[in-house]
Amino acid sequence: MTHLPPPAEELRLLDAELWQLDARRSQLLARRAWLVATLHQGQQQSRAEARTQPPPAAPPRPETAAPSVQNLLLILGGVLLTLAAAVFTLVSWGHMGITGRAVVLGAVTLAALAAPAALLKRGLRSTAESVAGLGLALTVLDAYALHEAALAGTDGTGYAAAASAVLVVVWSAYGVLPATAALRLPLPSALAAAQLPLLLWALAADAGPYMITAALLVTAGLDAVVALRGTAGAVRITAVVGAYAVGGWGVLGAGWLSLTADGPGAAARAGALLLLAAGIASGAAWRVPGARHALGLAIASGLLTVGALGGVVRSGMPSEWAVPAHLALGIALLTAVRVSRLPEAVRRGLAWASGVVQALALLWALPVVAVVVLGPAGWLGRVWGGAPSDARAAVAVETPWPPDAAGVPVVLVAVAAVLALAVPGEQWRPRARLGAPVLCWAAVLTLPAVFGIPYVAGMLVLGVVTAAALYASRTTVSAARVTAVVLALVTAVSLALTALASQTATLVVLAALTALFAAASWQAGLAAVTAPAALVHAAALAAATGAAADWPPARTALLVLAVPVAAALLAARLGASLATVPVEIVGAATGLLAVGLAVTDPPMLALVLALCGTITAATALRPERRPLGYAATALFVLAAWVRLAAWDVGTPEAYTLPVTVPALLVGAVRRRRDPRASSWTAYGPGLAATLLPSLVAAWADPHWTRPLLLGTAALVVTLLGARHHLQAPLVLGGSVLALVTLHELAPYVVQVTGALPRWAPPALAGLLLLALGATYEQRIRDVRRVREALGRMD
């Protein structure tokens, strides 16, 4: 059997082994810490050496790639060779005979045109392109040399047209030859040269502007065909640029011819050119692959069609109906939208073109609408100057009536009909149906001025429109309600301004508008707008009534104050309605108007301020308007001050006591409700309002009455503060009492000081300082006790 030691011996052996393990562990941890510190120090030294050593120099990087250098050299070489050939042709041409000239130019041209084929076989594509460009330039020089040598007597423009046509054929053939078909330069160059033949032929034939414009448009059409059928990128880009550039010039020329046409024949010819441009744009829109490009081309096609037909129609009718005629053609474009065989992009483009025409027509009608709506504001400077002759004179007060305005109502109604009936889509239809009533409203407003109906009839129309807008605002759709209310307000303002021309009209219209908006306020959803509007018209009616009765402005203010009274009563009835705050704002503004009217008459101003204070105090009785009590107090105080000033009262206590008494009463009420309220908050403002101004007056008063009364009042305030342990009355009363006493004793102090020897005041000051120094600690203790006593007061 295995021998086992006794438990005591075994425990001793285990403790010895554990002690050895702990010692070995401590030794290993110390070694590890030393190694970590050594490695950390080595890393810091390596970083320091890396900072001191300069960074390794990076290998130089080429600033230009090799292909770029190659292309630049080839382009420069081709340009230099072309310039050399041009100089040779223009300068050295005359030193050689006809045979030498032909041999030199022909040989150089053929060599330049043949070299690219060999270069392409060797894989030198860029060099071949450069040499091919030189060859094409030499062909232009050959054409010039041919004209100068053998055809100098021919017309230069005609020869240029023929030469450009020949160059187009030669360059096109050169670009499609099997040996040179890989070149990218000849075909775009041929297409660029193709922009010239038709235009030059038209100029050579002394054709008129119609033929020149036709040549431009036909060229643009050919460019469009190439752009739609071409496969090479460079050729297609060149064709697109040519089509837009040349076609743009052609469209501008045709449009100018249509605008300046002096008869149906000229307008028809210009219209045919515009139709040609429209056909090109429409054909391109059918076949262009991109939807965005098709949309733009379809819009252009629709606008050009309207311009073409509109120019023909315009030439046979009066000028005021030109815009309605174009609008009718623009609306007719919408019929194409329903043609299912048209591509979607084309139909959308025609719809957008119709929208553009309608927008331009509305822009043309906008000045007339602006004059009708804003023109009556000119009566503000001519109030009751006399009723105008008709509705047009009533709106064209300071602004002249726009010409050719007879078609404005037709334009507005037509666009409104389109918005109401022809706008598709769930997103746009609600907006369009909101715009349609606005346009109908504008059309009705312009009718009286356009037809020049009598002045009274025009105002009657405006009143009916206002009532209709208010009735329409009863709808449940929020957007429609807001639109109707805004239209009603705008019409009412325009009607009120128009009525300023006549005294009777002003009174009748303002009364009618007040009743109308007051009746509309019974609708809960409209009261927030119509109730303040009714109060505004009532205030204007009150002011107009006072002016009609030849009352002075101060007396008229009493009549205007009826509006704040009505506003306060209405706000109390409305309660927590949304209309409460707007009604109160209008009432406050009307009160300020009454104060402004009465400011020139102090007694009447005092009465108006007192009445405003009464209205405000009555409003403050409502629990949610309690803070208005301060405003009411301020108004009462101002009324008292104005009344005193009107009586020529100069005693400051007459102005301060009306403030002090209410303030102290309010402070007492607050202290009773909240005993923890500070006396400075409760009584400080009221006491300071009287004591401080009276103190200033007492120091400047040579008599004894005011200082005596002020001192007595200050003594009473001080005693009350000490009796009730209130800090504010004690400090304010005691300070005022001390200053009044000092003011009263100052003459005697000065007299005594003058009677003493000059050494006496310094001696007395020294004795005082010695006494204070002797009892310094006691005085500090007394001051601390006084401060603690004041601190314990409220």
PDB file of C-alpha atoms in Angstrom, residues 411-612:
ATOM      1  CA  VAL A 411     -59.242  84.624 -72.018  1.00  0.00           C
ATOM      2  CA  LEU A 412     -59.931  84.233 -68.311  1.00  0.00           C
ATOM      3  CA  VAL A 413     -63.159  82.297 -68.807  1.00  0.00           C
ATOM      4  CA  ALA A 414     -61.613  80.039 -71.467  1.00  0.00           C
ATOM      5  CA  VAL A 415     -58.663  79.082 -69.290  1.00  0.00           C
ATOM      6  CA  ALA A 416     -61.015  78.544 -66.338  1.00  0.00           C
ATOM      7  CA  ALA A 417     -63.084  76.154 -68.457  1.00  0.00           C
ATOM      8  CA  VAL A 418     -59.974  74.205 -69.407  1.00  0.00           C
ATOM      9  CA  LEU A 419     -58.918  73.942 -65.780  1.00  0.00           C
ATOM     10  CA  ALA A 420     -62.333  72.772 -64.713  1.00  0.00           C
ATOM     11  CA  LEU A 421     -62.919  70.241 -67.491  1.00  0.00           C
ATOM     12  CA  ALA A 422     -59.727  69.172 -69.208  1.00  0.00           C
ATOM     13  CA  VAL A 423     -57.046  68.757 -66.541  1.00  0.00           C
ATOM     14  CA  PRO A 424     -56.411  65.044 -65.940  1.00  0.00           C
ATOM     15  CA  GLY A 425     -54.787  63.263 -63.020  1.00  0.00           C
ATOM     16  CA  GLU A 426     -55.777  62.950 -59.409  1.00  0.00           C
ATOM     17  CA  GLN A 427     -52.872  65.140 -58.331  1.00  0.00           C
ATOM     18  CA  TRP A 428     -53.567  68.142 -60.567  1.00  0.00           C
ATOM     19  CA  ARG A 429     -57.357  68.069 -60.823  1.00  0.00           C
ATOM     20  CA  PRO A 430     -58.075  69.467 -57.279  1.00  0.00           C
ATOM     21  CA  ARG A 431     -55.630  72.308 -57.824  1.00  0.00           C
ATOM     22  CA  ALA A 432     -57.092  73.082 -61.232  1.00  0.00           C
ATOM     23  CA  ARG A 433     -60.588  73.162 -59.828  1.00  0.00           C
ATOM     24  CA  LEU A 434     -59.418  75.708 -57.279  1.00  0.00           C
ATOM     25  CA  GLY A 435     -57.842  77.843 -59.991  1.00  0.00           C
ATOM     26  CA  ALA A 436     -60.958  77.838 -62.165  1.00  0.00           C
ATOM     27  CA  PRO A 437     -63.126  79.832 -59.696  1.00  0.00           C
ATOM     28  CA  VAL A 438     -60.291  82.322 -59.194  1.00  0.00           C
ATOM     29  CA  LEU A 439     -60.131  82.955 -62.954  1.00  0.00           C
ATOM     30  CA  CYS A 440     -63.916  83.275 -63.164  1.00  0.00           C
ATOM     31  CA  TRP A 441     -63.781  85.755 -60.288  1.00  0.00           C
ATOM     32  CA  ALA A 442     -61.135  87.777 -62.123  1.00  0.00           C
ATOM     33  CA  ALA A 443     -63.216  87.686 -65.317  1.00  0.00           C
ATOM     34  CA  VAL A 444     -66.317  88.988 -63.545  1.00  0.00           C
ATOM     35  CA  LEU A 445     -64.283  91.769 -61.880  1.00  0.00           C
ATOM     36  CA  THR A 446     -62.940  92.946 -65.233  1.00  0.00           C
ATOM     37  CA  LEU A 447     -66.305  92.979 -67.002  1.00  0.00           C
ATOM     38  CA  PRO A 448     -67.567  96.344 -65.636  1.00  0.00           C
ATOM     39  CA  ALA A 449     -64.366  98.149 -66.584  1.00  0.00           C
ATOM     40  CA  VAL A 450     -64.028  96.419 -69.956  1.00  0.00           C
ATOM     41  CA  PHE A 451     -67.561  97.282 -71.016  1.00  0.00           C
ATOM     42  CA  GLY A 452     -67.540 100.693 -69.289  1.00  0.00           C
ATOM     43  CA  ILE A 453     -70.848 100.223 -67.473  1.00  0.00           C
ATOM     44  CA  PRO A 454     -72.107 102.976 -65.116  1.00  0.00           C
ATOM     45  CA  TYR A 455     -70.305 103.589 -61.860  1.00  0.00           C
ATOM     46  CA  VAL A 456     -73.156 102.455 -59.593  1.00  0.00           C
ATOM     47  CA  ALA A 457     -73.733  99.309 -61.654  1.00  0.00           C
ATOM     48  CA  GLY A 458     -70.040  98.445 -61.399  1.00  0.00           C
ATOM     49  CA  MET A 459     -70.152  98.698 -57.610  1.00  0.00           C
ATOM     50  CA  LEU A 460     -73.278  96.553 -57.595  1.00  0.00           C
ATOM     51  CA  VAL A 461     -71.401  93.868 -59.517  1.00  0.00           C
ATOM     52  CA  LEU A 462     -68.579  93.966 -56.964  1.00  0.00           C
ATOM     53  CA  GLY A 463     -71.074  93.653 -54.121  1.00  0.00           C
ATOM     54  CA  VAL A 464     -72.733  90.636 -55.745  1.00  0.00           C
ATOM     55  CA  VAL A 465     -69.319  89.011 -56.263  1.00  0.00           C
ATOM     56  CA  THR A 466     -68.461  89.572 -52.593  1.00  0.00           C
ATOM     57  CA  ALA A 467     -71.721  88.017 -51.445  1.00  0.00           C
ATOM     58  CA  ALA A 468     -71.289  85.081 -53.834  1.00  0.00           C
ATOM     59  CA  ALA A 469     -67.760  84.438 -52.587  1.00  0.00           C
ATOM     60  CA  LEU A 470     -68.957  84.471 -48.976  1.00  0.00           C
ATOM     61  CA  TYR A 471     -71.756  82.076 -49.846  1.00  0.00           C
ATOM     62  CA  ALA A 472     -69.317  79.770 -51.632  1.00  0.00           C
ATOM     63  CA  SER A 473     -67.100  79.751 -48.546  1.00  0.00           C
ATOM     64  CA  ARG A 474     -69.686  77.587 -46.792  1.00  0.00           C
ATOM     65  CA  THR A 475     -68.202  74.539 -48.505  1.00  0.00           C
ATOM     66  CA  THR A 476     -66.653  71.807 -46.401  1.00  0.00           C
ATOM     67  CA  VAL A 477     -63.434  71.614 -48.433  1.00  0.00           C
ATOM     68  CA  SER A 478     -60.838  73.595 -46.491  1.00  0.00           C
ATOM     69  CA  ALA A 479     -58.796  74.752 -49.498  1.00  0.00           C
ATOM     70  CA  ALA A 480     -61.915  75.915 -51.335  1.00  0.00           C
ATOM     71  CA  ARG A 481     -63.157  77.696 -48.215  1.00  0.00           C
ATOM     72  CA  VAL A 482     -59.898  79.590 -47.787  1.00  0.00           C
ATOM     73  CA  THR A 483     -59.889  80.551 -51.481  1.00  0.00           C
ATOM     74  CA  ALA A 484     -63.463  81.828 -51.336  1.00  0.00           C
ATOM     75  CA  VAL A 485     -62.822  83.868 -48.185  1.00  0.00           C
ATOM     76  CA  VAL A 486     -59.704  85.452 -49.660  1.00  0.00           C
ATOM     77  CA  LEU A 487     -61.585  86.365 -52.844  1.00  0.00           C
ATOM     78  CA  ALA A 488     -64.396  87.871 -50.765  1.00  0.00           C
ATOM     79  CA  LEU A 489     -61.961  90.001 -48.764  1.00  0.00           C
ATOM     80  CA  VAL A 490     -60.108  91.221 -51.853  1.00  0.00           C
ATOM     81  CA  THR A 491     -63.351  92.111 -53.597  1.00  0.00           C
ATOM     82  CA  ALA A 492     -64.640  93.907 -50.509  1.00  0.00           C
ATOM     83  CA  VAL A 493     -61.492  96.000 -50.242  1.00  0.00           C
ATOM     84  CA  SER A 494     -61.682  96.892 -53.945  1.00  0.00           C
ATOM     85  CA  LEU A 495     -65.360  97.814 -53.554  1.00  0.00           C
ATOM     86  CA  ALA A 496     -64.687  99.970 -50.486  1.00  0.00           C
ATOM     87  CA  LEU A 497     -61.873 101.807 -52.281  1.00  0.00           C
ATOM     88  CA  THR A 498     -64.035 102.348 -55.356  1.00  0.00           C
ATOM     89  CA  ALA A 499     -66.799 103.800 -53.174  1.00  0.00           C
ATOM     90  CA  LEU A 500     -64.459 106.501 -51.836  1.00  0.00           C
ATOM     91  CA  ALA A 501     -65.223 108.576 -54.926  1.00  0.00           C
ATOM     92  CA  SER A 502     -68.651 109.515 -53.544  1.00  0.00           C
ATOM     93  CA  GLN A 503     -69.793 110.296 -49.991  1.00  0.00           C
ATOM     94  CA  THR A 504     -73.124 108.546 -50.372  1.00  0.00           C
ATOM     95  CA  ALA A 505     -71.527 105.518 -52.003  1.00  0.00           C
ATOM     96  CA  THR A 506     -68.969 105.295 -49.189  1.00  0.00           C
ATOM     97  CA  LEU A 507     -71.584 105.233 -46.456  1.00  0.00           C
ATOM     98  CA  VAL A 508     -73.873 102.790 -48.256  1.00  0.00           C
ATOM     99  CA  VAL A 509     -71.090 100.414 -49.286  1.00  0.00           C
ATOM    100  CA  LEU A 510     -69.442 100.340 -45.852  1.00  0.00           C
ATOM    101  CA  ALA A 511     -72.767  99.717 -44.167  1.00  0.00           C
ATOM    102  CA  ALA A 512     -73.588  96.925 -46.609  1.00  0.00           C
ATOM    103  CA  LEU A 513     -70.173  95.293 -46.195  1.00  0.00           C
ATOM    104  CA  THR A 514     -70.450  95.477 -42.413  1.00  0.00           C
ATOM    105  CA  ALA A 515     -73.832  93.770 -42.463  1.00  0.00           C
ATOM    106  CA  LEU A 516     -72.680  91.219 -45.040  1.00  0.00           C
ATOM    107  CA  PHE A 517     -69.592  90.099 -43.130  1.00  0.00           C
ATOM    108  CA  ALA A 518     -71.485  90.184 -39.831  1.00  0.00           C
ATOM    109  CA  ALA A 519     -74.114  87.854 -41.294  1.00  0.00           C
ATOM    110  CA  ALA A 520     -71.398  85.544 -42.617  1.00  0.00           C
ATOM    111  CA  SER A 521     -69.877  85.373 -39.138  1.00  0.00           C
ATOM    112  CA  TRP A 522     -72.693  83.117 -37.971  1.00  0.00           C
ATOM    113  CA  GLN A 523     -70.841  80.316 -39.745  1.00  0.00           C
ATOM    114  CA  ALA A 524     -68.441  78.907 -37.174  1.00  0.00           C
ATOM    115  CA  GLY A 525     -65.774  78.140 -39.744  1.00  0.00           C
ATOM    116  CA  LEU A 526     -65.734  81.701 -41.105  1.00  0.00           C
ATOM    117  CA  ALA A 527     -66.053  83.793 -37.958  1.00  0.00           C
ATOM    118  CA  ALA A 528     -62.287  83.969 -37.428  1.00  0.00           C
ATOM    119  CA  VAL A 529     -62.023  86.012 -40.647  1.00  0.00           C
ATOM    120  CA  THR A 530     -65.430  87.521 -41.309  1.00  0.00           C
ATOM    121  CA  ALA A 531     -66.027  88.865 -37.784  1.00  0.00           C
ATOM    122  CA  PRO A 532     -62.805  90.951 -37.754  1.00  0.00           C
ATOM    123  CA  ALA A 533     -63.604  92.076 -41.319  1.00  0.00           C
ATOM    124  CA  ALA A 534     -67.041  93.229 -40.182  1.00  0.00           C
ATOM    125  CA  LEU A 535     -65.470  95.200 -37.326  1.00  0.00           C
ATOM    126  CA  VAL A 536     -62.956  96.820 -39.676  1.00  0.00           C
ATOM    127  CA  HIS A 537     -65.713  97.933 -42.033  1.00  0.00           C
ATOM    128  CA  ALA A 538     -67.727  99.156 -39.035  1.00  0.00           C
ATOM    129  CA  ALA A 539     -64.798 101.270 -37.872  1.00  0.00           C
ATOM    130  CA  ALA A 540     -64.429 102.725 -41.365  1.00  0.00           C
ATOM    131  CA  LEU A 541     -68.169 103.406 -41.421  1.00  0.00           C
ATOM    132  CA  ALA A 542     -67.976 105.211 -38.079  1.00  0.00           C
ATOM    133  CA  ALA A 543     -65.095 107.392 -39.263  1.00  0.00           C
ATOM    134  CA  ALA A 544     -66.877 108.124 -42.549  1.00  0.00           C
ATOM    135  CA  THR A 545     -70.099 108.989 -40.701  1.00  0.00           C
ATOM    136  CA  GLY A 546     -68.291 111.467 -38.483  1.00  0.00           C
ATOM    137  CA  ALA A 547     -66.606 113.047 -41.505  1.00  0.00           C
ATOM    138  CA  ALA A 548     -69.921 113.232 -43.376  1.00  0.00           C
ATOM    139  CA  ALA A 549     -71.457 115.027 -40.372  1.00  0.00           C
ATOM    140  CA  ASP A 550     -68.569 117.547 -40.380  1.00  0.00           C
ATOM    141  CA  TRP A 551     -67.492 116.471 -36.922  1.00  0.00           C
ATOM    142  CA  PRO A 552     -63.949 117.193 -35.842  1.00  0.00           C
ATOM    143  CA  PRO A 553     -61.693 114.118 -35.604  1.00  0.00           C
ATOM    144  CA  ALA A 554     -61.703 114.201 -31.797  1.00  0.00           C
ATOM    145  CA  ARG A 555     -65.478 114.005 -31.722  1.00  0.00           C
ATOM    146  CA  THR A 556     -65.489 111.270 -34.350  1.00  0.00           C
ATOM    147  CA  ALA A 557     -63.286 109.220 -32.017  1.00  0.00           C
ATOM    148  CA  LEU A 558     -66.266 108.747 -29.689  1.00  0.00           C
ATOM    149  CA  LEU A 559     -68.206 107.213 -32.559  1.00  0.00           C
ATOM    150  CA  VAL A 560     -65.288 104.945 -33.455  1.00  0.00           C
ATOM    151  CA  LEU A 561     -65.161 103.677 -29.849  1.00  0.00           C
ATOM    152  CA  ALA A 562     -68.437 101.868 -30.477  1.00  0.00           C
ATOM    153  CA  VAL A 563     -66.412  99.266 -32.414  1.00  0.00           C
ATOM    154  CA  PRO A 564     -64.147  98.296 -29.443  1.00  0.00           C
ATOM    155  CA  VAL A 565     -67.274  98.006 -27.310  1.00  0.00           C
ATOM    156  CA  ALA A 566     -68.828  95.648 -29.856  1.00  0.00           C
ATOM    157  CA  ALA A 567     -65.563  93.709 -30.115  1.00  0.00           C
ATOM    158  CA  ALA A 568     -65.387  93.256 -26.335  1.00  0.00           C
ATOM    159  CA  LEU A 569     -68.992  92.049 -26.147  1.00  0.00           C
ATOM    160  CA  LEU A 570     -68.494  89.725 -29.110  1.00  0.00           C
ATOM    161  CA  ALA A 571     -65.250  88.292 -27.691  1.00  0.00           C
ATOM    162  CA  ALA A 572     -66.988  87.565 -24.382  1.00  0.00           C
ATOM    163  CA  ARG A 573     -69.741  85.743 -26.259  1.00  0.00           C
ATOM    164  CA  LEU A 574     -67.330  83.749 -28.443  1.00  0.00           C
ATOM    165  CA  GLY A 575     -65.413  82.359 -25.479  1.00  0.00           C
ATOM    166  CA  ALA A 576     -62.716  79.904 -26.541  1.00  0.00           C
ATOM    167  CA  SER A 577     -63.499  80.194 -30.270  1.00  0.00           C
ATOM    168  CA  LEU A 578     -60.760  80.720 -32.851  1.00  0.00           C
ATOM    169  CA  ALA A 579     -62.346  84.070 -33.683  1.00  0.00           C
ATOM    170  CA  THR A 580     -61.847  85.508 -30.187  1.00  0.00           C
ATOM    171  CA  VAL A 581     -58.258  86.641 -30.547  1.00  0.00           C
ATOM    172  CA  PRO A 582     -58.716  88.214 -34.039  1.00  0.00           C
ATOM    173  CA  VAL A 583     -61.785  90.084 -32.799  1.00  0.00           C
ATOM    174  CA  GLU A 584     -59.898  91.380 -29.756  1.00  0.00           C
ATOM    175  CA  ILE A 585     -56.947  92.450 -31.918  1.00  0.00           C
ATOM    176  CA  VAL A 586     -59.241  94.425 -34.213  1.00  0.00           C
ATOM    177  CA  GLY A 587     -60.935  95.981 -31.181  1.00  0.00           C
ATOM    178  CA  ALA A 588     -57.572  97.058 -29.739  1.00  0.00           C
ATOM    179  CA  ALA A 589     -56.461  98.484 -33.095  1.00  0.00           C
ATOM    180  CA  THR A 590     -59.703 100.415 -33.390  1.00  0.00           C
ATOM    181  CA  GLY A 591     -59.169 101.801 -29.879  1.00  0.00           C
ATOM    182  CA  LEU A 592     -55.734 103.039 -30.940  1.00  0.00           C
ATOM    183  CA  LEU A 593     -57.402 104.643 -33.974  1.00  0.00           C
ATOM    184  CA  ALA A 594     -59.805 106.476 -31.670  1.00  0.00           C
ATOM    185  CA  VAL A 595     -56.906 107.671 -29.519  1.00  0.00           C
ATOM    186  CA  GLY A 596     -55.116 108.895 -32.620  1.00  0.00           C
ATOM    187  CA  LEU A 597     -58.195 110.824 -33.765  1.00  0.00           C
ATOM    188  CA  ALA A 598     -58.551 112.529 -30.360  1.00  0.00           C
ATOM    189  CA  VAL A 599     -54.897 113.373 -29.813  1.00  0.00           C
ATOM    190  CA  THR A 600     -55.320 116.982 -30.972  1.00  0.00           C
ATOM    191  CA  ASP A 601     -57.964 117.731 -28.304  1.00  0.00           C
ATOM    192  CA  PRO A 602     -56.629 116.997 -24.742  1.00  0.00           C
ATOM    193  CA  PRO A 603     -59.998 117.054 -22.931  1.00  0.00           C
ATOM    194  CA  MET A 604     -61.508 114.694 -25.515  1.00  0.00           C
ATOM    195  CA  LEU A 605     -58.361 112.573 -25.441  1.00  0.00           C
ATOM    196  CA  ALA A 606     -58.734 112.164 -21.676  1.00  0.00           C
ATOM    197  CA  LEU A 607     -62.339 111.047 -22.172  1.00  0.00           C
ATOM    198  CA  VAL A 608     -61.354 108.594 -24.924  1.00  0.00           C
ATOM    199  CA  LEU A 609     -58.585 107.128 -22.758  1.00  0.00           C
ATOM    200  CA  ALA A 610     -60.981 106.738 -19.855  1.00  0.00           C
ATOM    201  CA  LEU A 611     -63.502 104.964 -22.081  1.00  0.00           C
ATOM    202  CA  CYS A 612     -60.757 102.692 -23.449  1.00  0.00           C
TER     203      CYS A 612
END
